[in-house]
PDB file of C-alpha atoms in Angstrom:
ATOM      1  CA  UNK A   1      72.309 100.753 130.288  1.00  0.00           C
ATOM      2  CA  UNK A   2      69.130 101.251 128.375  1.00  0.00           C
ATOM      3  CA  UNK A   3      66.093 103.244 129.418  1.00  0.00           C
ATOM      4  CA  UNK A   4      65.127 106.894 129.356  1.00  0.00           C
ATOM      5  CA  UNK A   5      65.392 107.537 133.096  1.00  0.00           C
ATOM      6  CA  UNK A   6      64.871 106.171 136.559  1.00  0.00           C
ATOM      7  CA  UNK A   7      63.203 108.205 139.263  1.00  0.00           C
ATOM      8  CA  UNK A   8      62.243 106.562 142.553  1.00  0.00           C
ATOM      9  CA  UNK A   9      62.374 103.014 141.229  1.00  0.00           C
ATOM     10  CA  UNK A  10      65.182 100.566 141.810  1.00  0.00           C
ATOM     11  CA  UNK A  11      66.128  96.941 141.543  1.00  0.00           C
ATOM     12  CA  UNK A  12      68.570  95.139 143.777  1.00  0.00           C
ATOM     13  CA  UNK A  13      71.951  94.706 142.047  1.00  0.00           C
ATOM     14  CA  UNK A  14      73.686  91.437 141.374  1.00  0.00           C
ATOM     15  CA  UNK A  15      76.228  92.537 142.375  1.00  0.00           C
ATOM     16  CA  UNK A  16      75.707  96.169 143.364  1.00  0.00           C
ATOM     17  CA  UNK A  17      78.115  98.336 141.339  1.00  0.00           C
ATOM     18  CA  UNK A  18      80.250 101.134 142.721  1.00  0.00           C
ATOM     19  CA  UNK A  19      79.829 104.553 141.103  1.00  0.00           C
ATOM     20  CA  UNK A  20      82.148 107.468 140.452  1.00  0.00           C
ATOM     21  CA  UNK A  21      82.770 109.854 142.182  1.00  0.00           C
ATOM     22  CA  UNK A  22      81.872 107.802 145.272  1.00  0.00           C
ATOM     23  CA  UNK A  23      84.844 105.532 146.028  1.00  0.00           C
ATOM     24  CA  UNK A  24      83.650 103.488 148.978  1.00  0.00           C
ATOM     25  CA  UNK A  25      80.915 101.022 149.799  1.00  0.00           C
ATOM     26  CA  UNK A  26      78.615 103.774 151.027  1.00  0.00           C
ATOM     27  CA  UNK A  27      77.685 104.623 147.447  1.00  0.00           C
ATOM     28  CA  UNK A  28      76.239 101.838 145.309  1.00  0.00           C
ATOM     29  CA  UNK A  29      73.592 102.204 142.660  1.00  0.00           C
ATOM     30  CA  UNK A  30      70.631 100.113 143.740  1.00  0.00           C
ATOM     31  CA  UNK A  31      69.259  98.605 140.597  1.00  0.00           C
ATOM     32  CA  UNK A  32      69.967  95.561 138.447  1.00  0.00           C
ATOM     33  CA  UNK A  33      73.675  95.513 137.638  1.00  0.00           C
ATOM     34  CA  UNK A  34      74.586  98.957 136.323  1.00  0.00           C
ATOM     35  CA  UNK A  35      71.844  99.074 133.719  1.00  0.00           C
ATOM     36  CA  UNK A  36      69.368 101.902 133.259  1.00  0.00           C
ATOM     37  CA  UNK A  37      65.787 101.610 134.265  1.00  0.00           C
ATOM     38  CA  UNK A  38      62.985 104.131 134.061  1.00  0.00           C
ATOM     39  CA  UNK A  39      60.120 104.935 136.379  1.00  0.00           C
ATOM     40  CA  UNK A  40      56.757 104.216 134.769  1.00  0.00           C
ATOM     41  CA  UNK A  41      53.142 104.266 135.877  1.00  0.00           C
ATOM     42  CA  UNK A  42      53.347 100.707 137.202  1.00  0.00           C
ATOM     43  CA  UNK A  43      56.868 100.862 138.646  1.00  0.00           C
ATOM     44  CA  UNK A  44      60.345 100.759 137.161  1.00  0.00           C
ATOM     45  CA  UNK A  45      60.691 100.488 133.387  1.00  0.00           C
ATOM     46  CA  UNK A  46      63.618  98.582 131.931  1.00  0.00           C
ATOM     47  CA  UNK A  47      64.699  96.942 128.690  1.00  0.00           C
ATOM     48  CA  UNK A  48      64.735  93.285 129.671  1.00  0.00           C
ATOM     49  CA  UNK A  49      65.544  90.062 127.823  1.00  0.00           C
ATOM     50  CA  UNK A  50      64.756  86.624 129.182  1.00  0.00           C
ATOM     51  CA  UNK A  51      66.632  84.611 126.560  1.00  0.00           C
ATOM     52  CA  UNK A  52      69.503  85.083 124.176  1.00  0.00           C
ATOM     53  CA  UNK A  53      68.785  85.855 120.550  1.00  0.00           C
ATOM     54  CA  UNK A  54      68.402  88.715 118.086  1.00  0.00           C
ATOM     55  CA  UNK A  55      67.902  91.906 120.150  1.00  0.00           C
ATOM     56  CA  UNK A  56      64.862  93.159 118.228  1.00  0.00           C
ATOM     57  CA  UNK A  57      63.100  89.889 119.008  1.00  0.00           C
ATOM     58  CA  UNK A  58      64.087  89.184 122.614  1.00  0.00           C
ATOM     59  CA  UNK A  59      64.347  92.647 124.220  1.00  0.00           C
ATOM     60  CA  UNK A  60      61.166  94.051 125.758  1.00  0.00           C
ATOM     61  CA  UNK A  61      60.293  97.229 127.651  1.00  0.00           C
ATOM     62  CA  UNK A  62      58.848  96.010 130.940  1.00  0.00           C
ATOM     63  CA  UNK A  63      57.534  97.444 134.182  1.00  0.00           C
ATOM     64  CA  UNK A  64      59.336  96.072 137.236  1.00  0.00           C
ATOM     65  CA  UNK A  65      58.408  96.453 140.884  1.00  0.00           C
ATOM     66  CA  UNK A  66      60.801  98.749 142.812  1.00  0.00           C
ATOM     67  CA  UNK A  67      62.262  97.903 146.198  1.00  0.00           C
ATOM     68  CA  UNK A  68      62.935 100.260 149.145  1.00  0.00           C
ATOM     69  CA  UNK A  69      66.061 102.414 149.220  1.00  0.00           C
ATOM     70  CA  UNK A  70      68.741 100.864 151.435  1.00  0.00           C
ATOM     71  CA  UNK A  71      70.979 102.898 153.723  1.00  0.00           C
ATOM     72  CA  UNK A  72      73.987 102.439 151.408  1.00  0.00           C
ATOM     73  CA  UNK A  73      72.047 102.765 148.150  1.00  0.00           C
ATOM     74  CA  UNK A  74      71.728 105.579 145.637  1.00  0.00           C
ATOM     75  CA  UNK A  75      68.623 106.147 143.530  1.00  0.00           C
ATOM     76  CA  UNK A  76      69.279 107.548 140.067  1.00  0.00           C
ATOM     77  CA  UNK A  77      67.476 108.761 137.017  1.00  0.00           C
ATOM     78  CA  UNK A  78      69.314 107.715 133.882  1.00  0.00           C
ATOM     79  CA  UNK A  79      69.864 110.573 131.455  1.00  0.00           C
ATOM     80  CA  UNK A  80      71.460 108.779 128.517  1.00  0.00           C
ATOM     81  CA  UNK A  81      72.900 105.366 127.648  1.00  0.00           C
ATOM     82  CA  UNK A  82      74.668 104.102 124.515  1.00  0.00           C
ATOM     83  CA  UNK A  83      73.935 100.918 122.591  1.00  0.00           C
ATOM     84  CA  UNK A  84      77.404  99.415 122.108  1.00  0.00           C
ATOM     85  CA  UNK A  85      78.409  96.472 119.889  1.00  0.00           C
ATOM     86  CA  UNK A  86      79.357  94.556 123.030  1.00  0.00           C
ATOM     87  CA  UNK A  87      75.817  95.045 124.377  1.00  0.00           C
ATOM     88  CA  UNK A  88      74.415  93.453 121.215  1.00  0.00           C
ATOM     89  CA  UNK A  89      76.818  90.518 121.558  1.00  0.00           C
ATOM     90  CA  UNK A  90      75.758  89.964 125.181  1.00  0.00           C
ATOM     91  CA  UNK A  91      72.079  89.818 124.211  1.00  0.00           C
ATOM     92  CA  UNK A  92      72.915  87.410 121.396  1.00  0.00           C
ATOM     93  CA  UNK A  93      74.758  85.210 123.887  1.00  0.00           C
ATOM     94  CA  UNK A  94      78.025  85.618 121.986  1.00  0.00           C
ATOM     95  CA  UNK A  95      80.058  87.540 124.570  1.00  0.00           C
ATOM     96  CA  UNK A  96      82.800  86.117 126.792  1.00  0.00           C
ATOM     97  CA  UNK A  97      80.866  86.824 130.014  1.00  0.00           C
ATOM     98  CA  UNK A  98      77.084  86.707 130.163  1.00  0.00           C
ATOM     99  CA  UNK A  99      74.733  87.908 132.927  1.00  0.00           C
ATOM    100  CA  UNK A 100      72.134  85.735 134.581  1.00  0.00           C
ATOM    101  CA  UNK A 101      68.773  85.784 132.839  1.00  0.00           C
ATOM    102  CA  UNK A 102      66.489  87.650 132.821  1.00  0.00           C
ATOM    103  CA  UNK A 103      68.812  90.615 132.422  1.00  0.00           C
ATOM    104  CA  UNK A 104      68.628  94.342 131.715  1.00  0.00           C
ATOM    105  CA  UNK A 105      70.457  95.413 128.583  1.00  0.00           C
ATOM    106  CA  UNK A 106      73.365  97.801 128.397  1.00  0.00           C
ATOM    107  CA  UNK A 107      76.433  98.493 130.490  1.00  0.00           C
ATOM    108  CA  UNK A 108      77.207 102.236 130.296  1.00  0.00           C
ATOM    109  CA  UNK A 109      75.478 105.562 130.718  1.00  0.00           C
ATOM    110  CA  UNK A 110      75.166 108.725 132.772  1.00  0.00           C
ATOM    111  CA  UNK A 111      72.681 109.260 135.561  1.00  0.00           C
ATOM    112  CA  UNK A 112      71.639 111.893 138.062  1.00  0.00           C
ATOM    113  CA  UNK A 113      71.327 111.213 141.781  1.00  0.00           C
ATOM    114  CA  UNK A 114      67.803 111.844 143.051  1.00  0.00           C
ATOM    115  CA  UNK A 115      67.960 110.223 146.499  1.00  0.00           C
ATOM    116  CA  UNK A 116      70.598 108.646 148.765  1.00  0.00           C
ATOM    117  CA  UNK A 117      70.542 106.312 151.751  1.00  0.00           C
ATOM    118  CA  UNK A 118      71.562 107.656 155.154  1.00  0.00           C
ATOM    119  CA  UNK A 119      74.975 105.929 155.016  1.00  0.00           C
ATOM    120  CA  UNK A 120      75.977 107.619 151.741  1.00  0.00           C
ATOM    121  CA  UNK A 121      78.326 110.562 152.230  1.00  0.00           C
ATOM    122  CA  UNK A 122      80.139 111.352 148.987  1.00  0.00           C
ATOM    123  CA  UNK A 123      77.325 112.002 146.560  1.00  0.00           C
ATOM    124  CA  UNK A 124      74.150 114.022 146.973  1.00  0.00           C
ATOM    125  CA  UNK A 125      70.930 114.601 145.017  1.00  0.00           C
ATOM    126  CA  UNK A 126      71.683 116.484 141.827  1.00  0.00           C
ATOM    127  CA  UNK A 127      75.135 114.949 141.258  1.00  0.00           C
ATOM    128  CA  UNK A 128      75.817 113.325 137.902  1.00  0.00           C
ATOM    129  CA  UNK A 129      77.470 109.911 138.010  1.00  0.00           C
ATOM    130  CA  UNK A 130      78.758 107.254 135.641  1.00  0.00           C
ATOM    131  CA  UNK A 131      79.374 103.575 136.428  1.00  0.00           C
ATOM    132  CA  UNK A 132      82.975 102.994 137.471  1.00  0.00           C
ATOM    133  CA  UNK A 133      82.752  99.243 136.880  1.00  0.00           C
ATOM    134  CA  UNK A 134      80.949  97.052 134.357  1.00  0.00           C
ATOM    135  CA  UNK A 135      77.545  95.806 135.438  1.00  0.00           C
ATOM    136  CA  UNK A 136      78.847  92.269 135.940  1.00  0.00           C
ATOM    137  CA  UNK A 137      81.201  93.506 138.726  1.00  0.00           C
ATOM    138  CA  UNK A 138      84.099  91.508 140.283  1.00  0.00           C
ATOM    139  CA  UNK A 139      84.202  88.232 142.235  1.00  0.00           C
ATOM    140  CA  UNK A 140      86.367  86.595 144.899  1.00  0.00           C
ATOM    141  CA  UNK A 141      86.875  82.843 145.232  1.00  0.00           C
ATOM    142  CA  UNK A 142      87.866  81.176 148.503  1.00  0.00           C
ATOM    143  CA  UNK A 143      88.159  77.736 150.067  1.00  0.00           C
ATOM    144  CA  UNK A 144      87.197  76.900 153.668  1.00  0.00           C
ATOM    145  CA  UNK A 145      84.395  79.418 153.256  1.00  0.00           C
ATOM    146  CA  UNK A 146      82.752  78.262 156.491  1.00  0.00           C
ATOM    147  CA  UNK A 147      85.787  79.255 158.583  1.00  0.00           C
ATOM    148  CA  UNK A 148      85.832  82.430 160.656  1.00  0.00           C
ATOM    149  CA  UNK A 149      87.883  84.213 158.005  1.00  0.00           C
ATOM    150  CA  UNK A 150      85.658  82.827 155.253  1.00  0.00           C
ATOM    151  CA  UNK A 151      82.512  84.143 156.914  1.00  0.00           C
ATOM    152  CA  UNK A 152      84.097  87.577 157.309  1.00  0.00           C
ATOM    153  CA  UNK A 153      85.149  87.586 153.643  1.00  0.00           C
ATOM    154  CA  UNK A 154      81.574  86.824 152.573  1.00  0.00           C
ATOM    155  CA  UNK A 155      80.178  89.733 154.577  1.00  0.00           C
ATOM    156  CA  UNK A 156      82.837  92.297 153.673  1.00  0.00           C
ATOM    157  CA  UNK A 157      82.626  91.379 149.987  1.00  0.00           C
ATOM    158  CA  UNK A 158      78.840  91.761 150.063  1.00  0.00           C
ATOM    159  CA  UNK A 159      79.227  95.194 151.671  1.00  0.00           C
ATOM    160  CA  UNK A 160      81.599  96.197 148.869  1.00  0.00           C
ATOM    161  CA  UNK A 161      79.314  94.886 146.127  1.00  0.00           C
ATOM    162  CA  UNK A 162      81.532  91.900 145.240  1.00  0.00           C
ATOM    163  CA  UNK A 163      80.367  88.388 144.433  1.00  0.00           C
ATOM    164  CA  UNK A 164      81.868  85.509 146.394  1.00  0.00           C
ATOM    165  CA  UNK A 165      82.441  82.001 145.090  1.00  0.00           C
ATOM    166  CA  UNK A 166      82.668  79.875 148.207  1.00  0.00           C
ATOM    167  CA  UNK A 167      84.106  76.364 148.427  1.00  0.00           C
ATOM    168  CA  UNK A 168      83.410  74.023 151.342  1.00  0.00           C
ATOM    169  CA  UNK A 169      83.969  70.346 152.012  1.00  0.00           C
ATOM    170  CA  UNK A 170      81.034  68.005 151.513  1.00  0.00           C
ATOM    171  CA  UNK A 171      79.354  67.058 154.793  1.00  0.00           C
ATOM    172  CA  UNK A 172      76.151  65.538 156.175  1.00  0.00           C
ATOM    173  CA  UNK A 173      74.632  68.943 157.066  1.00  0.00           C
ATOM    174  CA  UNK A 174      75.646  70.660 153.816  1.00  0.00           C
ATOM    175  CA  UNK A 175      72.245  72.283 153.244  1.00  0.00           C
ATOM    176  CA  UNK A 176      72.244  73.760 156.731  1.00  0.00           C
ATOM    177  CA  UNK A 177      75.706  75.207 156.163  1.00  0.00           C
ATOM    178  CA  UNK A 178      74.713  76.529 152.735  1.00  0.00           C
ATOM    179  CA  UNK A 179      71.684  78.310 154.181  1.00  0.00           C
ATOM    180  CA  UNK A 180      73.790  79.889 156.921  1.00  0.00           C
ATOM    181  CA  UNK A 181      76.444  81.175 154.502  1.00  0.00           C
ATOM    182  CA  UNK A 182      73.814  82.546 152.131  1.00  0.00           C
ATOM    183  CA  UNK A 183      72.300  84.326 155.089  1.00  0.00           C
ATOM    184  CA  UNK A 184      75.634  86.133 155.469  1.00  0.00           C
ATOM    185  CA  UNK A 185      75.593  87.212 151.822  1.00  0.00           C
ATOM    186  CA  UNK A 186      77.237  84.314 149.965  1.00  0.00           C
ATOM    187  CA  UNK A 187      75.975  84.134 146.375  1.00  0.00           C
ATOM    188  CA  UNK A 188      77.606  80.922 145.170  1.00  0.00           C
ATOM    189  CA  UNK A 189      78.556  77.875 147.246  1.00  0.00           C
ATOM    190  CA  UNK A 190      80.182  74.710 145.877  1.00  0.00           C
ATOM    191  CA  UNK A 191      81.762  71.633 147.365  1.00  0.00           C
ATOM    192  CA  UNK A 192      85.344  70.712 146.527  1.00  0.00           C
ATOM    193  CA  UNK A 193      84.009  67.903 144.319  1.00  0.00           C
ATOM    194  CA  UNK A 194      81.635  70.190 142.409  1.00  0.00           C
ATOM    195  CA  UNK A 195      84.453  72.606 141.577  1.00  0.00           C
ATOM    196  CA  UNK A 196      86.233  69.828 139.669  1.00  0.00           C
ATOM    197  CA  UNK A 197      83.285  69.048 137.393  1.00  0.00           C
ATOM    198  CA  UNK A 198      83.197  70.160 133.717  1.00  0.00           C
ATOM    199  CA  UNK A 199      79.924  72.009 134.395  1.00  0.00           C
ATOM    200  CA  UNK A 200      81.910  74.791 136.064  1.00  0.00           C
ATOM    201  CA  UNK A 201      82.761  76.073 132.582  1.00  0.00           C
ATOM    202  CA  UNK A 202      79.095  76.919 132.082  1.00  0.00           C
ATOM    203  CA  UNK A 203      78.994  78.653 135.455  1.00  0.00           C
ATOM    204  CA  UNK A 204      81.808  81.001 134.474  1.00  0.00           C
ATOM    205  CA  UNK A 205      79.970  82.005 131.314  1.00  0.00           C
ATOM    206  CA  UNK A 206      77.566  83.915 133.569  1.00  0.00           C
ATOM    207  CA  UNK A 207      79.955  84.959 136.348  1.00  0.00           C
ATOM    208  CA  UNK A 208      83.241  86.796 135.734  1.00  0.00           C
ATOM    209  CA  UNK A 209      86.287  84.770 136.654  1.00  0.00           C
ATOM    210  CA  UNK A 210      87.677  86.079 139.943  1.00  0.00           C
ATOM    211  CA  UNK A 211      90.814  88.165 140.174  1.00  0.00           C
ATOM    212  CA  UNK A 212      91.433  87.204 143.792  1.00  0.00           C
ATOM    213  CA  UNK A 213      91.600  83.759 145.388  1.00  0.00           C
ATOM    214  CA  UNK A 214      91.974  83.242 149.143  1.00  0.00           C
ATOM    215  CA  UNK A 215      93.548  79.934 150.106  1.00  0.00           C
ATOM    216  CA  UNK A 216      93.931  78.490 153.589  1.00  0.00           C
ATOM    217  CA  UNK A 217      93.872  74.795 152.625  1.00  0.00           C
ATOM    218  CA  UNK A 218      96.634  74.062 150.123  1.00  0.00           C
ATOM    219  CA  UNK A 219      97.038  70.841 148.144  1.00  0.00           C
ATOM    220  CA  UNK A 220      94.490  69.996 145.481  1.00  0.00           C
ATOM    221  CA  UNK A 221      92.057  72.600 146.765  1.00  0.00           C
ATOM    222  CA  UNK A 222      94.500  75.423 146.041  1.00  0.00           C
ATOM    223  CA  UNK A 223      95.133  74.017 142.561  1.00  0.00           C
ATOM    224  CA  UNK A 224      91.406  74.311 141.836  1.00  0.00           C
ATOM    225  CA  UNK A 225      91.405  77.920 143.024  1.00  0.00           C
ATOM    226  CA  UNK A 226      94.194  78.789 140.593  1.00  0.00           C
ATOM    227  CA  UNK A 227      92.448  76.946 137.766  1.00  0.00           C
ATOM    228  CA  UNK A 228      89.377  79.156 138.081  1.00  0.00           C
ATOM    229  CA  UNK A 229      91.204  82.472 138.443  1.00  0.00           C
ATOM    230  CA  UNK A 230      90.954  84.986 135.634  1.00  0.00           C
ATOM    231  CA  UNK A 231      93.949  86.182 133.633  1.00  0.00           C
ATOM    232  CA  UNK A 232      96.356  88.107 135.823  1.00  0.00           C
ATOM    233  CA  UNK A 233      94.627  86.979 139.017  1.00  0.00           C
ATOM    234  CA  UNK A 234      96.313  86.535 142.383  1.00  0.00           C
ATOM    235  CA  UNK A 235      96.033  83.722 144.901  1.00  0.00           C
ATOM    236  CA  UNK A 236      96.786  84.742 148.473  1.00  0.00           C
ATOM    237  CA  UNK A 237      97.647  81.885 150.835  1.00  0.00           C
ATOM    238  CA  UNK A 238      97.137  82.529 154.545  1.00  0.00           C
ATOM    239  CA  UNK A 239      96.966  78.937 155.820  1.00  0.00           C
ATOM    240  CA  UNK A 240      97.603  75.296 154.940  1.00  0.00           C
ATOM    241  CA  UNK A 241      95.092  73.105 156.745  1.00  0.00           C
ATOM    242  CA  UNK A 242      95.598  70.187 154.347  1.00  0.00           C
ATOM    243  CA  UNK A 243      99.316  70.150 155.174  1.00  0.00           C
ATOM    244  CA  UNK A 244      99.989  69.597 151.470  1.00  0.00           C
ATOM    245  CA  UNK A 245     102.105  71.717 149.113  1.00  0.00           C
ATOM    246  CA  UNK A 246     100.690  74.114 146.566  1.00  0.00           C
ATOM    247  CA  UNK A 247     101.183  72.909 142.995  1.00  0.00           C
ATOM    248  CA  UNK A 248     101.005  75.479 140.207  1.00  0.00           C
ATOM    249  CA  UNK A 249     100.977  74.526 136.545  1.00  0.00           C
ATOM    250  CA  UNK A 250     103.471  76.167 134.238  1.00  0.00           C
ATOM    251  CA  UNK A 251     100.659  77.324 131.946  1.00  0.00           C
ATOM    252  CA  UNK A 252      98.951  79.145 134.850  1.00  0.00           C
ATOM    253  CA  UNK A 253     102.091  81.140 135.539  1.00  0.00           C
ATOM    254  CA  UNK A 254     103.112  81.840 131.939  1.00  0.00           C
ATOM    255  CA  UNK A 255      99.920  82.112 129.909  1.00  0.00           C
ATOM    256  CA  UNK A 256      97.451  83.222 132.602  1.00  0.00           C
ATOM    257  CA  UNK A 257      99.996  85.324 134.487  1.00  0.00           C
ATOM    258  CA  UNK A 258      98.690  84.010 137.818  1.00  0.00           C
ATOM    259  CA  UNK A 259     100.483  85.423 140.855  1.00  0.00           C
ATOM    260  CA  UNK A 260     101.042  83.644 144.165  1.00  0.00           C
ATOM    261  CA  UNK A 261     101.253  85.663 147.372  1.00  0.00           C
ATOM    262  CA  UNK A 262     101.593  84.686 151.012  1.00  0.00           C
ATOM    263  CA  UNK A 263     100.015  86.494 153.961  1.00  0.00           C
ATOM    264  CA  UNK A 264     100.996  86.227 157.623  1.00  0.00           C
ATOM    265  CA  UNK A 265      99.156  88.655 159.891  1.00  0.00           C
ATOM    266  CA  UNK A 266     102.044  88.824 162.381  1.00  0.00           C
ATOM    267  CA  UNK A 267     104.501  89.933 159.692  1.00  0.00           C
ATOM    268  CA  UNK A 268     101.930  92.265 158.164  1.00  0.00           C
ATOM    269  CA  UNK A 269     101.537  94.092 161.472  1.00  0.00           C
ATOM    270  CA  UNK A 270     105.314  94.425 161.794  1.00  0.00           C
ATOM    271  CA  UNK A 271     105.650  95.750 158.254  1.00  0.00           C
ATOM    272  CA  UNK A 272     102.697  98.130 158.346  1.00  0.00           C
ATOM    273  CA  UNK A 273     103.093  99.462 161.859  1.00  0.00           C
ATOM    274  CA  UNK A 274     100.616 100.364 164.590  1.00  0.00           C
ATOM    275  CA  UNK A 275      98.821 103.127 162.685  1.00  0.00           C
ATOM    276  CA  UNK A 276      97.959 100.887 159.737  1.00  0.00           C
ATOM    277  CA  UNK A 277      96.799  98.116 162.056  1.00  0.00           C
ATOM    278  CA  UNK A 278      94.594 100.568 163.960  1.00  0.00           C
ATOM    279  CA  UNK A 279      93.133 101.811 160.659  1.00  0.00           C
ATOM    280  CA  UNK A 280      92.257  98.239 159.688  1.00  0.00           C
ATOM    281  CA  UNK A 281      90.569  97.563 163.041  1.00  0.00           C
ATOM    282  CA  UNK A 282      88.561 100.787 162.833  1.00  0.00           C
ATOM    283  CA  UNK A 283      87.461  99.893 159.295  1.00  0.00           C
ATOM    284  CA  UNK A 284      86.182  96.539 160.543  1.00  0.00           C
ATOM    285  CA  UNK A 285      84.434  98.305 163.421  1.00  0.00           C
ATOM    286  CA  UNK A 286      82.643 100.516 160.899  1.00  0.00           C
ATOM    287  CA  UNK A 287      81.360  97.413 159.097  1.00  0.00           C
ATOM    288  CA  UNK A 288      80.146  96.049 162.441  1.00  0.00           C
ATOM    289  CA  UNK A 289      78.373  99.286 163.410  1.00  0.00           C
ATOM    290  CA  UNK A 290      76.595  99.339 160.055  1.00  0.00           C
ATOM    291  CA  UNK A 291      75.424  95.765 160.590  1.00  0.00           C
ATOM    292  CA  UNK A 292      77.485  94.511 157.636  1.00  0.00           C
ATOM    293  CA  UNK A 293      79.838  92.293 159.654  1.00  0.00           C
ATOM    294  CA  UNK A 294      79.051  89.892 162.490  1.00  0.00           C
ATOM    295  CA  UNK A 295      81.287  87.551 164.457  1.00  0.00           C
ATOM    296  CA  UNK A 296      81.353  83.850 163.507  1.00  0.00           C
ATOM    297  CA  UNK A 297      79.518  81.327 165.642  1.00  0.00           C
ATOM    298  CA  UNK A 298      81.379  80.842 168.933  1.00  0.00           C
ATOM    299  CA  UNK A 299      81.376  78.319 171.765  1.00  0.00           C
ATOM    300  CA  UNK A 300      82.442  79.702 175.139  1.00  0.00           C
ATOM    301  CA  UNK A 301      84.436  77.140 177.126  1.00  0.00           C
ATOM    302  CA  UNK A 302      85.596  77.708 180.733  1.00  0.00           C
ATOM    303  CA  UNK A 303      89.370  77.712 181.064  1.00  0.00           C
ATOM    304  CA  UNK A 304      89.374  74.596 183.242  1.00  0.00           C
ATOM    305  CA  UNK A 305      87.671  72.711 180.379  1.00  0.00           C
ATOM    306  CA  UNK A 306      90.427  73.607 177.956  1.00  0.00           C
ATOM    307  CA  UNK A 307      90.687  70.027 176.719  1.00  0.00           C
ATOM    308  CA  UNK A 308      87.139  70.244 175.362  1.00  0.00           C
ATOM    309  CA  UNK A 309      88.065  73.372 173.430  1.00  0.00           C
ATOM    310  CA  UNK A 310      91.193  71.747 172.041  1.00  0.00           C
ATOM    311  CA  UNK A 311      89.332  68.606 170.994  1.00  0.00           C
ATOM    312  CA  UNK A 312      86.534  70.585 169.324  1.00  0.00           C
ATOM    313  CA  UNK A 313      89.077  72.704 167.449  1.00  0.00           C
ATOM    314  CA  UNK A 314      90.469  69.554 165.843  1.00  0.00           C
ATOM    315  CA  UNK A 315      87.152  67.938 164.890  1.00  0.00           C
ATOM    316  CA  UNK A 316      86.075  68.035 161.227  1.00  0.00           C
ATOM    317  CA  UNK A 317      83.067  70.096 160.115  1.00  0.00           C
ATOM    318  CA  UNK A 318      83.024  72.240 163.276  1.00  0.00           C
ATOM    319  CA  UNK A 319      82.300  75.824 162.196  1.00  0.00           C
ATOM    320  CA  UNK A 320      82.082  77.229 165.724  1.00  0.00           C
ATOM    321  CA  UNK A 321      85.098  79.132 167.059  1.00  0.00           C
ATOM    322  CA  UNK A 322      86.207  77.856 170.480  1.00  0.00           C
ATOM    323  CA  UNK A 323      86.571  80.694 172.991  1.00  0.00           C
ATOM    324  CA  UNK A 324      88.216  80.115 176.383  1.00  0.00           C
ATOM    325  CA  UNK A 325      86.601  82.202 179.147  1.00  0.00           C
ATOM    326  CA  UNK A 326      88.584  83.050 182.281  1.00  0.00           C
TER     327      UNK A 326
END
């Protein structure tokens, strides 16, 4: 993270990193990745490169326009930041994972909190902090991203500073669906067909391979999720809409150490007990109160018209949850 200091300037993160000692979503440094920037006469100063190459040729000290402090953001001034060999490799384009360009150089450092948003509770002005995670952050991949669960995952992940890689079926109104999911916080949206193309290798040069996959489809779709997981990743299956079995390659299990896990909410509630279930509900309520989680689109159907609700629930490409009113 390279720059002398940052005062009241900030850039929106992609994704927003979490910082020690803050351990929840209320504390996230609000500037590009976890790199250092410095307040200058014309705004925020940062060491930026717009293309890969030799660092002395492609890195420039630039003034960037700051954005307002969000309620869950932390504004820092960077005190010191190392230049590591890995940082040089990233700028040269020779590292395993590369950020989107233009990018701010560096990935480590120490900063001092100068201002916090009103939702931040665990750090205060004057505290010293270091980045707990690399600037590239983590990502989650899921299929059926337009489902009720998928929409909730997008919003909760965004609140936690996680990228989401969202897979949907191709459809006539794909652009409309894409716009709606991006409005919820989805960063990346692909169709099932796009995920099978060789170009996805280039995509994962800029985005870290996810450690968590959420599967509610099964069949070929779940195989694609496993294929894109990072080493040691886990795929959690909570549904099987395709009514097809999950097929895992031997190489995924042996050489990538991929783990397969099932999730059934009914059993989870039995295993965890009432207190844990209440804690989960209250956590979701906190997201709702902060405006970070909204309900999926719903269609209210009178009880006597139950057949309409049943028919709509079985139609393809219907993203609206059918609610029976009594």
